[in-house]
């Protein structure tokens, strides 16, 4: 696997490394190297060399640096000269660039290949509102259909996820990269009635993916007559398990549901860091299980899967204690 070093002035590298882990999960062979005010170029060089030495594969290394021509770039460049046939440097570090680099390591074995690939994503990550501030030459359609609309076939469900936050960074980056949808569909009566939330979700869609918000009954109709969506790959998002159950009982053919996040509120218990349940939630998941649905419990693809039965049993025990 290509090793990645994030280098910056100050603690920027530490912060963006943490942000990347929150969105894409913890990563192996990634190090943050910082230049602090009390340090000089030689200190930075020594820290860079130590970071490289910690990698499993020191032949393929990608450096993501904050500023072209700054001290971190210059020290990286000094080391790079002896390895430029394999190593690569990309300056102008931002979070979309880092996330794309993480995703690219799953299919690309060369630092050069990843470096060339992530530059466009880094550029696309720079956007402004109001849209009139966006340079015309940089403006691109928010969504494209990959030219597959209208082809014969049926809608393919690449992921169904219960997540109280709906379309956020972990979905728009990590899950989108691993499932490659052409459509993200938020299935919710409540959100469909909220014009502001609907607009924000549509704006949050990653480049090349179209986002929709539909009521549960509309999703059921689409599932029963999806001939107009031939060639489309759908990622479904449910705000709660109750909406997912309605969809499944209505005929949406889901065999597995990813359970990523359920917010805590009054009356709920929280058996782990990201999932909170009341009795209705527990009963709903059991009904989904009876419908033949399996559960993939994890926030991001890089996480290991948790056991849903164990989580539900723990939640039930905690609720019983509160009675």
PDB file of N, CA, C and O in Angstrom, residues 224-249:
ATOM      1  N   UNK A 224     -41.212  -0.532  -7.356  1.00  0.00           N
ATOM      2  CA  UNK A 224     -42.132  -1.430  -8.066  1.00  0.00           C
ATOM      3  C   UNK A 224     -42.157  -1.170  -9.572  1.00  0.00           C
ATOM      4  O   UNK A 224     -42.593  -2.028 -10.344  1.00  0.00           O
ATOM      5  N   UNK A 225     -41.712   0.005  -9.979  1.00  0.00           N
ATOM      6  CA  UNK A 225     -41.713   0.346 -11.407  1.00  0.00           C
ATOM      7  C   UNK A 225     -40.444   1.143 -11.707  1.00  0.00           C
ATOM      8  O   UNK A 225     -40.471   2.350 -11.907  1.00  0.00           O
ATOM      9  N   UNK A 226     -39.317   0.428 -11.719  1.00  0.00           N
ATOM     10  CA  UNK A 226     -38.019   1.110 -11.846  1.00  0.00           C
ATOM     11  C   UNK A 226     -37.423   0.988 -13.241  1.00  0.00           C
ATOM     12  O   UNK A 226     -36.230   1.190 -13.435  1.00  0.00           O
ATOM     13  N   UNK A 227     -38.254   0.668 -14.235  1.00  0.00           N
ATOM     14  CA  UNK A 227     -37.707   0.488 -15.587  1.00  0.00           C
ATOM     15  C   UNK A 227     -37.115   1.763 -16.164  1.00  0.00           C
ATOM     16  O   UNK A 227     -36.321   1.728 -17.095  1.00  0.00           O
ATOM     17  N   UNK A 228     -37.516   2.916 -15.601  1.00  0.00           N
ATOM     18  CA  UNK A 228     -36.980   4.188 -16.086  1.00  0.00           C
ATOM     19  C   UNK A 228     -35.593   4.492 -15.504  1.00  0.00           C
ATOM     20  O   UNK A 228     -34.979   5.482 -15.872  1.00  0.00           O
ATOM     21  N   UNK A 229     -35.121   3.631 -14.581  1.00  0.00           N
ATOM     22  CA  UNK A 229     -33.840   3.875 -13.929  1.00  0.00           C
ATOM     23  C   UNK A 229     -32.782   2.857 -14.340  1.00  0.00           C
ATOM     24  O   UNK A 229     -31.852   2.581 -13.603  1.00  0.00           O
ATOM     25  N   UNK A 230     -32.961   2.269 -15.507  1.00  0.00           N
ATOM     26  CA  UNK A 230     -32.006   1.274 -15.959  1.00  0.00           C
ATOM     27  C   UNK A 230     -30.579   1.787 -15.958  1.00  0.00           C
ATOM     28  O   UNK A 230     -30.303   2.866 -16.461  1.00  0.00           O
ATOM     29  N   UNK A 231     -29.684   1.019 -15.371  1.00  0.00           N
ATOM     30  CA  UNK A 231     -28.279   1.401 -15.317  1.00  0.00           C
ATOM     31  C   UNK A 231     -27.916   2.302 -14.161  1.00  0.00           C
ATOM     32  O   UNK A 231     -26.736   2.569 -13.941  1.00  0.00           O
ATOM     33  N   UNK A 232     -28.905   2.770 -13.374  1.00  0.00           N
ATOM     34  CA  UNK A 232     -28.623   3.641 -12.241  1.00  0.00           C
ATOM     35  C   UNK A 232     -28.288   2.824 -10.993  1.00  0.00           C
ATOM     36  O   UNK A 232     -28.853   1.750 -10.763  1.00  0.00           O
ATOM     37  N   UNK A 233     -27.361   3.345 -10.209  1.00  0.00           N
ATOM     38  CA  UNK A 233     -26.930   2.698  -8.970  1.00  0.00           C
ATOM     39  C   UNK A 233     -27.352   3.601  -7.808  1.00  0.00           C
ATOM     40  O   UNK A 233     -26.890   4.745  -7.715  1.00  0.00           O
ATOM     41  N   UNK A 234     -28.190   3.087  -6.918  1.00  0.00           N
ATOM     42  CA  UNK A 234     -28.793   3.921  -5.874  1.00  0.00           C
ATOM     43  C   UNK A 234     -28.216   3.621  -4.501  1.00  0.00           C
ATOM     44  O   UNK A 234     -28.083   2.466  -4.095  1.00  0.00           O
ATOM     45  N   UNK A 235     -27.892   4.694  -3.790  1.00  0.00           N
ATOM     46  CA  UNK A 235     -27.516   4.624  -2.375  1.00  0.00           C
ATOM     47  C   UNK A 235     -28.676   5.251  -1.596  1.00  0.00           C
ATOM     48  O   UNK A 235     -28.958   6.434  -1.754  1.00  0.00           O
ATOM     49  N   UNK A 236     -29.365   4.439  -0.795  1.00  0.00           N
ATOM     50  CA  UNK A 236     -30.529   4.917  -0.050  1.00  0.00           C
ATOM     51  C   UNK A 236     -30.127   5.317   1.366  1.00  0.00           C
ATOM     52  O   UNK A 236     -29.374   4.595   2.031  1.00  0.00           O
ATOM     53  N   UNK A 237     -30.645   6.448   1.829  1.00  0.00           N
ATOM     54  CA  UNK A 237     -30.394   6.923   3.186  1.00  0.00           C
ATOM     55  C   UNK A 237     -31.715   7.061   3.932  1.00  0.00           C
ATOM     56  O   UNK A 237     -32.639   7.738   3.449  1.00  0.00           O
ATOM     57  N   UNK A 238     -31.789   6.421   5.103  1.00  0.00           N
ATOM     58  CA  UNK A 238     -32.956   6.527   5.967  1.00  0.00           C
ATOM     59  C   UNK A 238     -32.556   7.226   7.254  1.00  0.00           C
ATOM     60  O   UNK A 238     -31.512   6.913   7.841  1.00  0.00           O
ATOM     61  N   UNK A 239     -33.412   8.143   7.717  1.00  0.00           N
ATOM     62  CA  UNK A 239     -33.117   8.877   8.942  1.00  0.00           C
ATOM     63  C   UNK A 239     -33.298   8.005  10.179  1.00  0.00           C
ATOM     64  O   UNK A 239     -32.662   8.235  11.205  1.00  0.00           O
ATOM     65  N   UNK A 240     -34.154   6.989  10.074  1.00  0.00           N
ATOM     66  CA  UNK A 240     -34.412   6.108  11.216  1.00  0.00           C
ATOM     67  C   UNK A 240     -34.829   4.731  10.703  1.00  0.00           C
ATOM     68  O   UNK A 240     -35.191   4.570   9.527  1.00  0.00           O
ATOM     69  N   UNK A 241     -34.790   3.722  11.554  1.00  0.00           N
ATOM     70  CA  UNK A 241     -35.133   2.361  11.101  1.00  0.00           C
ATOM     71  C   UNK A 241     -36.610   2.204  10.765  1.00  0.00           C
ATOM     72  O   UNK A 241     -36.978   1.320   9.993  1.00  0.00           O
ATOM     73  N   UNK A 242     -37.465   3.062  11.331  1.00  0.00           N
ATOM     74  CA  UNK A 242     -38.893   2.964  11.049  1.00  0.00           C
ATOM     75  C   UNK A 242     -39.186   3.223   9.572  1.00  0.00           C
ATOM     76  O   UNK A 242     -39.988   2.509   8.943  1.00  0.00           O
ATOM     77  N   UNK A 243     -38.528   4.235   8.996  1.00  0.00           N
ATOM     78  CA  UNK A 243     -38.705   4.497   7.565  1.00  0.00           C
ATOM     79  C   UNK A 243     -38.171   3.345   6.723  1.00  0.00           C
ATOM     80  O   UNK A 243     -38.752   2.983   5.690  1.00  0.00           O
ATOM     81  N   UNK A 244     -37.052   2.763   7.166  1.00  0.00           N
ATOM     82  CA  UNK A 244     -36.487   1.622   6.431  1.00  0.00           C
ATOM     83  C   UNK A 244     -37.450   0.436   6.455  1.00  0.00           C
ATOM     84  O   UNK A 244     -37.644  -0.241   5.435  1.00  0.00           O
ATOM     85  N   UNK A 245     -38.078   0.191   7.608  1.00  0.00           N
ATOM     86  CA  UNK A 245     -39.039  -0.910   7.708  1.00  0.00           C
ATOM     87  C   UNK A 245     -40.241  -0.675   6.802  1.00  0.00           C
ATOM     88  O   UNK A 245     -40.690  -1.597   6.104  1.00  0.00           O
ATOM     89  N   UNK A 246     -40.771   0.536   6.793  1.00  0.00           N
ATOM     90  CA  UNK A 246     -41.895   0.849   5.903  1.00  0.00           C
ATOM     91  C   UNK A 246     -41.524   0.574   4.452  1.00  0.00           C
ATOM     92  O   UNK A 246     -42.328   0.038   3.670  1.00  0.00           O
ATOM     93  N   UNK A 247     -40.303   0.955   4.080  1.00  0.00           N
ATOM     94  CA  UNK A 247     -39.863   0.755   2.700  1.00  0.00           C
ATOM     95  C   UNK A 247     -39.767  -0.736   2.364  1.00  0.00           C
ATOM     96  O   UNK A 247     -40.242  -1.184   1.316  1.00  0.00           O
ATOM     97  N   UNK A 248     -39.178  -1.503   3.265  1.00  0.00           N
ATOM     98  CA  UNK A 248     -39.011  -2.939   3.031  1.00  0.00           C
ATOM     99  C   UNK A 248     -40.367  -3.630   2.981  1.00  0.00           C
ATOM    100  O   UNK A 248     -40.641  -4.458   2.090  1.00  0.00           O
ATOM    101  N   UNK A 249     -41.232  -3.312   3.927  1.00  0.00           N
ATOM    102  CA  UNK A 249     -42.569  -3.925   3.937  1.00  0.00           C
ATOM    103  C   UNK A 249     -43.379  -3.523   2.706  1.00  0.00           C
ATOM    104  O   UNK A 249     -44.237  -4.275   2.246  1.00  0.00           O
TER     105      UNK A 249
END
